[in-house]
Tab-separated table of C-alpha atoms and ligand atoms in Angstrom:
chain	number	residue	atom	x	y	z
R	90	UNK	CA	-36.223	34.587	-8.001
R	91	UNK	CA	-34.884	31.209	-7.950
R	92	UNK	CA	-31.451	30.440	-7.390
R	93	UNK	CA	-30.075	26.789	-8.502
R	94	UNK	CA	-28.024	24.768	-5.774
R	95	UNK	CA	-24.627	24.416	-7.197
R	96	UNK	CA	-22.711	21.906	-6.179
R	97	UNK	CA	-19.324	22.995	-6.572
R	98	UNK	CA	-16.797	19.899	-7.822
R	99	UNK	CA	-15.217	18.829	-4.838
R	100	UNK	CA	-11.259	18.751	-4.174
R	101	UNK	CA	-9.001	15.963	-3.531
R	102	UNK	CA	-5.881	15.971	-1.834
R	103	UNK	CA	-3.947	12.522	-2.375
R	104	UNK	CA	-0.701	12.579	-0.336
R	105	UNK	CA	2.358	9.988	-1.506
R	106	UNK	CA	1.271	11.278	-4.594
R	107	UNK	CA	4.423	10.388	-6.311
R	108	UNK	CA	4.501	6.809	-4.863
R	109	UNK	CA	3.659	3.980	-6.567
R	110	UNK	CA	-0.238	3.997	-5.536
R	111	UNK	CA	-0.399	7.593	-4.949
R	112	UNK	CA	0.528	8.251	-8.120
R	113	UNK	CA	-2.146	6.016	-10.091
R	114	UNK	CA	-5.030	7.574	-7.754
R	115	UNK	CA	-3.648	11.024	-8.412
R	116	UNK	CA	-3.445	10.285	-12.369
R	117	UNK	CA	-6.842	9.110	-12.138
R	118	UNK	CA	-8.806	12.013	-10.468
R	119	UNK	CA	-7.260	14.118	-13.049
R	120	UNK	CA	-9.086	11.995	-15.473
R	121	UNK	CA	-11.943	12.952	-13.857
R	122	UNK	CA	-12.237	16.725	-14.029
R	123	UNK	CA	-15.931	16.622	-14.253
R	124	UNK	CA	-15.842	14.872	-10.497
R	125	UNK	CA	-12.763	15.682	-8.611
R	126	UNK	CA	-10.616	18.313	-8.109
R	127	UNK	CA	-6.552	16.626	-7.929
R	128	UNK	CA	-4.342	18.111	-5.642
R	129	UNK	CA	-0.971	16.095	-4.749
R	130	UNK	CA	1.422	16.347	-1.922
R	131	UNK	CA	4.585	14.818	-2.797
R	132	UNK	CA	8.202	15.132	-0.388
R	133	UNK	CA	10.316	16.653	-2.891
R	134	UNK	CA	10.711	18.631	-5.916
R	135	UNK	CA	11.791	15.844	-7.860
R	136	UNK	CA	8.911	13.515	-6.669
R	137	UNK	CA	6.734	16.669	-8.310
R	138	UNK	CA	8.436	16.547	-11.768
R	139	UNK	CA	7.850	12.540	-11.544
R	140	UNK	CA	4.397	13.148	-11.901
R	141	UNK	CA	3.832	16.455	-13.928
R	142	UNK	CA	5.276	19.099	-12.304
R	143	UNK	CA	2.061	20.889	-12.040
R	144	UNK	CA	0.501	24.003	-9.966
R	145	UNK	CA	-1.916	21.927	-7.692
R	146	UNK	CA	1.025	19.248	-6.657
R	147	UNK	CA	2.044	20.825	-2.876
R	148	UNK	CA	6.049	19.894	-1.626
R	149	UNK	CA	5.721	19.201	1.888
R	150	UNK	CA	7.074	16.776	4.434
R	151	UNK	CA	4.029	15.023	6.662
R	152	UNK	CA	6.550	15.010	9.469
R	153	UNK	CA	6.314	18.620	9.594
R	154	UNK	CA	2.656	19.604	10.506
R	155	UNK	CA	2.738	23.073	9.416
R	156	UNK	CA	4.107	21.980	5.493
R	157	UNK	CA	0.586	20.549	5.167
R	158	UNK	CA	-1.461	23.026	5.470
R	159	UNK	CA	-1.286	24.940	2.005
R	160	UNK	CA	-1.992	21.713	0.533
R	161	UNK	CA	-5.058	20.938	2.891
R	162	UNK	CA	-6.791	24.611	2.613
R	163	UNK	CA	-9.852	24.258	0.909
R	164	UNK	CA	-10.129	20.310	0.401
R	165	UNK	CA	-13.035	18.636	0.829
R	166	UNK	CA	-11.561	14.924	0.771
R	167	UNK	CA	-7.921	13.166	2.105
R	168	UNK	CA	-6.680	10.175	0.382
R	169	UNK	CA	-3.601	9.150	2.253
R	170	UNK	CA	-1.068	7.131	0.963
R	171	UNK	CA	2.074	8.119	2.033
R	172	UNK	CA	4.748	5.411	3.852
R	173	UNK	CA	7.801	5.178	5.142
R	174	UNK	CA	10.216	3.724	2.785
R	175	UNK	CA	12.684	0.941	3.075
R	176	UNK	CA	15.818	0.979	1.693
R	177	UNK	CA	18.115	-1.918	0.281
R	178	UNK	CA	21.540	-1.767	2.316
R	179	UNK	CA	24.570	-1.376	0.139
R	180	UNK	CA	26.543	-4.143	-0.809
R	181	UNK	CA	23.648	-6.313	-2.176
R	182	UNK	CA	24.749	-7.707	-4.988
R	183	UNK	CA	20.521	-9.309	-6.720
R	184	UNK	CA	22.876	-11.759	-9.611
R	185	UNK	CA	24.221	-12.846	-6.562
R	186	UNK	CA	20.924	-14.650	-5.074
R	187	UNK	CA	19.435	-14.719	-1.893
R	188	UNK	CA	17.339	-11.204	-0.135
R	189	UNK	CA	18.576	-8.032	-0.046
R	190	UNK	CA	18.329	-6.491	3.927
R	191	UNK	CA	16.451	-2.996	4.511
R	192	UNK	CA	16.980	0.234	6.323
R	193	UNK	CA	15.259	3.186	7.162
R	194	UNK	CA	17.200	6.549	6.964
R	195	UNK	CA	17.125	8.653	10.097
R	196	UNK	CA	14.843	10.387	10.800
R	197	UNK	CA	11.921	8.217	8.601
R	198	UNK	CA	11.200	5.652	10.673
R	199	UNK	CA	7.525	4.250	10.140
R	200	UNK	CA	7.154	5.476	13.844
R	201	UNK	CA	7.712	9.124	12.242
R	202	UNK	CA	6.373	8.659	8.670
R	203	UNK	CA	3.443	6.723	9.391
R	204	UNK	CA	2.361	7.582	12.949
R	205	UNK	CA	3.312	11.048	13.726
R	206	UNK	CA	3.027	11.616	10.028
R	207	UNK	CA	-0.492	10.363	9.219
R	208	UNK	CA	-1.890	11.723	12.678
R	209	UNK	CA	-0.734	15.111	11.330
R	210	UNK	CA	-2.649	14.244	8.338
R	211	UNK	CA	-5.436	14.159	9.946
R	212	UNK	CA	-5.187	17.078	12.098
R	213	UNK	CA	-4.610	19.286	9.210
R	214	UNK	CA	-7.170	18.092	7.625
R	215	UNK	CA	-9.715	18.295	10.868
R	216	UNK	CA	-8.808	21.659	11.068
R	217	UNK	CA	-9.538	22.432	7.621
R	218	UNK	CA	-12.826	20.805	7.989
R	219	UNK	CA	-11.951	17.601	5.615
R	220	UNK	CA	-15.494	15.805	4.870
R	221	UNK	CA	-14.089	12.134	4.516
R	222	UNK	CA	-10.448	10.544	4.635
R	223	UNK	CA	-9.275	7.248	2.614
R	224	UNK	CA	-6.243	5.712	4.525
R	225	UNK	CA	-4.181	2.754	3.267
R	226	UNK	CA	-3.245	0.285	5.970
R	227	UNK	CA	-1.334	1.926	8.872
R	228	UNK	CA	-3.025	0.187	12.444
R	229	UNK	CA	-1.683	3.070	15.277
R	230	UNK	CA	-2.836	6.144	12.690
R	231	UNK	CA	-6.049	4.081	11.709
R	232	UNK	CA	-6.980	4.245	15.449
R	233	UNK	CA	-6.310	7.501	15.442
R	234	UNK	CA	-8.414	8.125	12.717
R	235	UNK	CA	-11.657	6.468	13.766
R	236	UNK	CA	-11.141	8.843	16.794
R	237	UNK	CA	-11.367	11.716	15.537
R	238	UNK	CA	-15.004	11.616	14.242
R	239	UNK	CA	-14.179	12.571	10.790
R	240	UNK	CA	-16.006	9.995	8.502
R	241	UNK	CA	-13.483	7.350	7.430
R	242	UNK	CA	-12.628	4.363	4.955
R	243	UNK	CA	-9.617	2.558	6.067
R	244	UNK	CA	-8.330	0.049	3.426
R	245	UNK	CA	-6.481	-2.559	4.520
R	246	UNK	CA	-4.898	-4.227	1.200
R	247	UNK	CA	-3.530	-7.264	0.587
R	248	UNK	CA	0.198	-7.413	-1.038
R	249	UNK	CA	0.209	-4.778	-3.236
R	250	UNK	CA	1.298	-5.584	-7.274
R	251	UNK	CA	1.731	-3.407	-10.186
R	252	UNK	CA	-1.044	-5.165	-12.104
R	253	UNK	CA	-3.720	-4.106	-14.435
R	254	UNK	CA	-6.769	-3.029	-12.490
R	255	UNK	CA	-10.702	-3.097	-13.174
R	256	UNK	CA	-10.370	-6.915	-14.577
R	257	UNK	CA	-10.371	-8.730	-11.111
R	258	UNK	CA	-13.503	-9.297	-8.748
R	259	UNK	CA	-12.210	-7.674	-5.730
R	260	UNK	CA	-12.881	-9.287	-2.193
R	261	UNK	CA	-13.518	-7.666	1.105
R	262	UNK	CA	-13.870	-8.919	4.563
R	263	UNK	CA	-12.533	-8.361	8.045
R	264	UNK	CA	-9.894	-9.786	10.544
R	265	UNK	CA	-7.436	-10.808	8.468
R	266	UNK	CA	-9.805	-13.993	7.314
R	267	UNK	CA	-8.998	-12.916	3.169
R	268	UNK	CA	-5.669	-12.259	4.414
R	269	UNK	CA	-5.057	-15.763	5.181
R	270	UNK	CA	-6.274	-17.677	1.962
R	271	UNK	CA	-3.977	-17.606	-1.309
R	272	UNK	CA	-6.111	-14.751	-2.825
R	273	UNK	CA	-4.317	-12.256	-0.751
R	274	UNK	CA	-3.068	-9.614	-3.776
R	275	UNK	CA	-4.392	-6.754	-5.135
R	276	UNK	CA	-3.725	-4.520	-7.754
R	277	UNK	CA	-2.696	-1.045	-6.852
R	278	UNK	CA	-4.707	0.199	-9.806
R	279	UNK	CA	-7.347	-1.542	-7.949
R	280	UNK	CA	-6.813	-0.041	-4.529
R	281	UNK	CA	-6.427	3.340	-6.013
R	282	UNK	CA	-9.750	2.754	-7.940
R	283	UNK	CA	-11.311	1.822	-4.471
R	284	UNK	CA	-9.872	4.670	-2.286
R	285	UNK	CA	-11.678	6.945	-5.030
R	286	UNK	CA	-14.787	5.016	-5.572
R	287	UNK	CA	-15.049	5.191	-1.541
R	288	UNK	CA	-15.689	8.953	-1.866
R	289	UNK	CA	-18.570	8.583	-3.807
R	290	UNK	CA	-20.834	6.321	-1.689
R	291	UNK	CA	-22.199	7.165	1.695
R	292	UNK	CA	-21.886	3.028	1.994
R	293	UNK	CA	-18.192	3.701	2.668
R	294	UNK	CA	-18.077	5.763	5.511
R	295	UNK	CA	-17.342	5.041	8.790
R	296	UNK	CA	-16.053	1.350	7.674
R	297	UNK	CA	-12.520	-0.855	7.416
R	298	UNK	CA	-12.114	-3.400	5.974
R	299	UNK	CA	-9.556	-5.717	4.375
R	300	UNK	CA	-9.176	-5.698	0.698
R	301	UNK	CA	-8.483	-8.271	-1.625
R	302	UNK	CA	-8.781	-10.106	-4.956
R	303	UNK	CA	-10.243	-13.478	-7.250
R	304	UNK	CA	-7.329	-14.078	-9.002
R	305	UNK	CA	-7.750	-12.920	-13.199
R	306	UNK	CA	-9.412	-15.968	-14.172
R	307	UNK	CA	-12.239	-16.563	-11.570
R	308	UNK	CA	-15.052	-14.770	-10.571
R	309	UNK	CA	-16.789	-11.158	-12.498
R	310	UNK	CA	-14.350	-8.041	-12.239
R	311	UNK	CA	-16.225	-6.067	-9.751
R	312	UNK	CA	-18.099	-2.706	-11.452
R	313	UNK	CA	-20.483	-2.208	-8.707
R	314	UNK	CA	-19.082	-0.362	-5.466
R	315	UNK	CA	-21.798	0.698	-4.390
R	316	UNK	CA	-22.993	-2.983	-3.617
R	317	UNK	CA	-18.868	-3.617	-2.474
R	318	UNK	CA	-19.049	-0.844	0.685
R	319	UNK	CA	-22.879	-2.055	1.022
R	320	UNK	CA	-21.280	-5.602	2.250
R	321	UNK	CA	-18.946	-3.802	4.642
R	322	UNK	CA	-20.188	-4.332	8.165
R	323	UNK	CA	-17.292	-3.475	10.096
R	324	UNK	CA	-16.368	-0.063	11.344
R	325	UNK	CA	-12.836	-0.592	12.654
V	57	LIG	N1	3.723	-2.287	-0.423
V	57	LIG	C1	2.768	-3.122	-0.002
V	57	LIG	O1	2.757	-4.338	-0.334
V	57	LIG	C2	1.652	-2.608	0.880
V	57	LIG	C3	0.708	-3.498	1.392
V	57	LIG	C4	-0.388	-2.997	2.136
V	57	LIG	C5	-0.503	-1.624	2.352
V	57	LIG	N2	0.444	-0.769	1.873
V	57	LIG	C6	0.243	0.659	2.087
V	57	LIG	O2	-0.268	1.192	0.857
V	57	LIG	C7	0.161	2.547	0.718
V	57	LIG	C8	0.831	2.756	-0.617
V	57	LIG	O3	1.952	1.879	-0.755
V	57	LIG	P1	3.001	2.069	-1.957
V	57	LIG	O4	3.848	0.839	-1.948
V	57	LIG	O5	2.261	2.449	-3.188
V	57	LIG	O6	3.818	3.355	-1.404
V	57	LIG	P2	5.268	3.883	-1.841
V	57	LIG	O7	5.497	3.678	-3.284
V	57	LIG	O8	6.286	3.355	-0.859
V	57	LIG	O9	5.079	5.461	-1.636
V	57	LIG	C9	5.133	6.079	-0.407
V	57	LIG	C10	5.235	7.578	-0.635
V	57	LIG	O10	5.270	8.239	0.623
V	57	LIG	C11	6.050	9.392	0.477
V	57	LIG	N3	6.637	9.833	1.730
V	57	LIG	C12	7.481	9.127	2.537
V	57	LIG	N4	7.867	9.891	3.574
V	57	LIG	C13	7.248	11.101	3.414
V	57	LIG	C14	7.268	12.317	4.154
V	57	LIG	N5	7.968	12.419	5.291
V	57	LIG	N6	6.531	13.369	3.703
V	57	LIG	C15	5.799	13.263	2.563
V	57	LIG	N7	5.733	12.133	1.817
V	57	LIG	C16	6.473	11.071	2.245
V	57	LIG	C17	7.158	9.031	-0.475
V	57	LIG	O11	7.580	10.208	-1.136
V	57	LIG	P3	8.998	10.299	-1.969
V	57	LIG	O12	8.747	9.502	-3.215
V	57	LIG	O13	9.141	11.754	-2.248
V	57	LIG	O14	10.040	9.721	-1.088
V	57	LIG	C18	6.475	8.003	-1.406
V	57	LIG	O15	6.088	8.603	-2.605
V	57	LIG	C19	1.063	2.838	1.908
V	57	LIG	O16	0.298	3.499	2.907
V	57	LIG	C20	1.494	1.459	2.363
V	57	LIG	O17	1.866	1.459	3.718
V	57	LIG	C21	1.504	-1.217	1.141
């Protein structure tokens, strides 16, 4: 008797999932049914509704290892794109000119949020025996990451802008060089679309690299990521 290998669809957990990139990628691997798996881990209840409200979106706070785990049980891939948030101090008055000044509430510091709380992350999801991990610019938990010998992709975007995605010919390189030149931005629909095009190529694993785009006009909206992780040579 034969038996046919089934490869079962794999599951994706994408955490900031009701942020402002978390919640494109997450919208856009439930597009994909025939692919992915979604799951979502969002902070609060109300971050759930924000996106759907729906059975596989977890509540859970990353500074609290243990509020990770239902999500991470059974997932086979970790996008993560959760941050610590600024906020605007009162009194800033925008008719009024000038730049608002930030704070972070107690207690979310981006030491907590995106140290301790990404190198949870990825102890939850070493533990769970996580195949491959996406993570968004964060230097201390990127380390961390490369580390622990769980294959990575570690995106390092440019300035992030609430663009259309798929009609720009998207850059990569490595120490800051695209960084430095006026092409800096990218699309979050863009970086969401890599982050989930980077779990479908073995090309992407086990790189970083800095991520950037031609600006609308110039150069052939990039279709082919395959090729894109292919040109990756750095692994950190
Ligand atoms: N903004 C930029 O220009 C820029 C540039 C380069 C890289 N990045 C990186 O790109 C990624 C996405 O950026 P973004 O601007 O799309 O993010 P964002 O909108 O600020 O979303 C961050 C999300 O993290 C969640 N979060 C914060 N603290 C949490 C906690 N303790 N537990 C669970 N979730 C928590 C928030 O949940 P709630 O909504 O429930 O509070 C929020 O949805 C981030 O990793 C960021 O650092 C950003």
């Amino acid at each position: 008797m034969f038996s046919m290998a089934i490869t079962p669809t794999p599951t994706v957990l994408v955490t900031g999932a009701g942020g402002q990139t978390g919640q494109i990628v997450y919208k856009k691997l439930k597009e994909r049914p025939d692919q992915f798996v979604a799951r979502g881990l969002v902070r609060t209840e109300e971050s759930k509704g924000k996106i759907g409200g729906a059975d596989d979106v977890y509540v859970g706070d990353i500074r609290d290892a243990g509020s990770i785990v239902p999500a991470i049980q059974g997932t086979d891939f970790l996008i993560i794109l959760t941050s610590a948030v600024p906020k605007v101090k009162p009194g800033f008055d925008p008719t009024k000119g000038g730049r608002p000044e930030y704070y972070y509430e107690e207690g979310a510091y981006p030491e907590q949020v995106d140290w301790l709380g990404q190198k949870n992350q990825i102890d939850a999801a070493k533990a769970a025996g996580v195949k491959q991990i996406v993570l968004v610019w964060k230097r201390k938990a990127e380390q961390y990451l490369a580390d622990s010998g769980i294959p990575y992709t570690i995106i390092r975007a440019g300035g992030l802008l609430d663009k259309e995605g798929g009609i720009r010919e998207l850059i990569v390189g490595k120490d800051d060089e695209i960084l430095q030149t006026p092409t800096k931005a990218i699309a979050r629909e863009d970086v969401a679309e890599v982050g989930i095009q980077a779990l479908l190529f073995e090309e992407s694993k086990y790189k970083a690299f800095d991520l950037a785009s031609k600006p609308e006009d110039a150069g052939t909206p990039t279709k082919d990521f395959k090729a894109l992780f292919a040109s990756v040579t750095s692994k950190f």
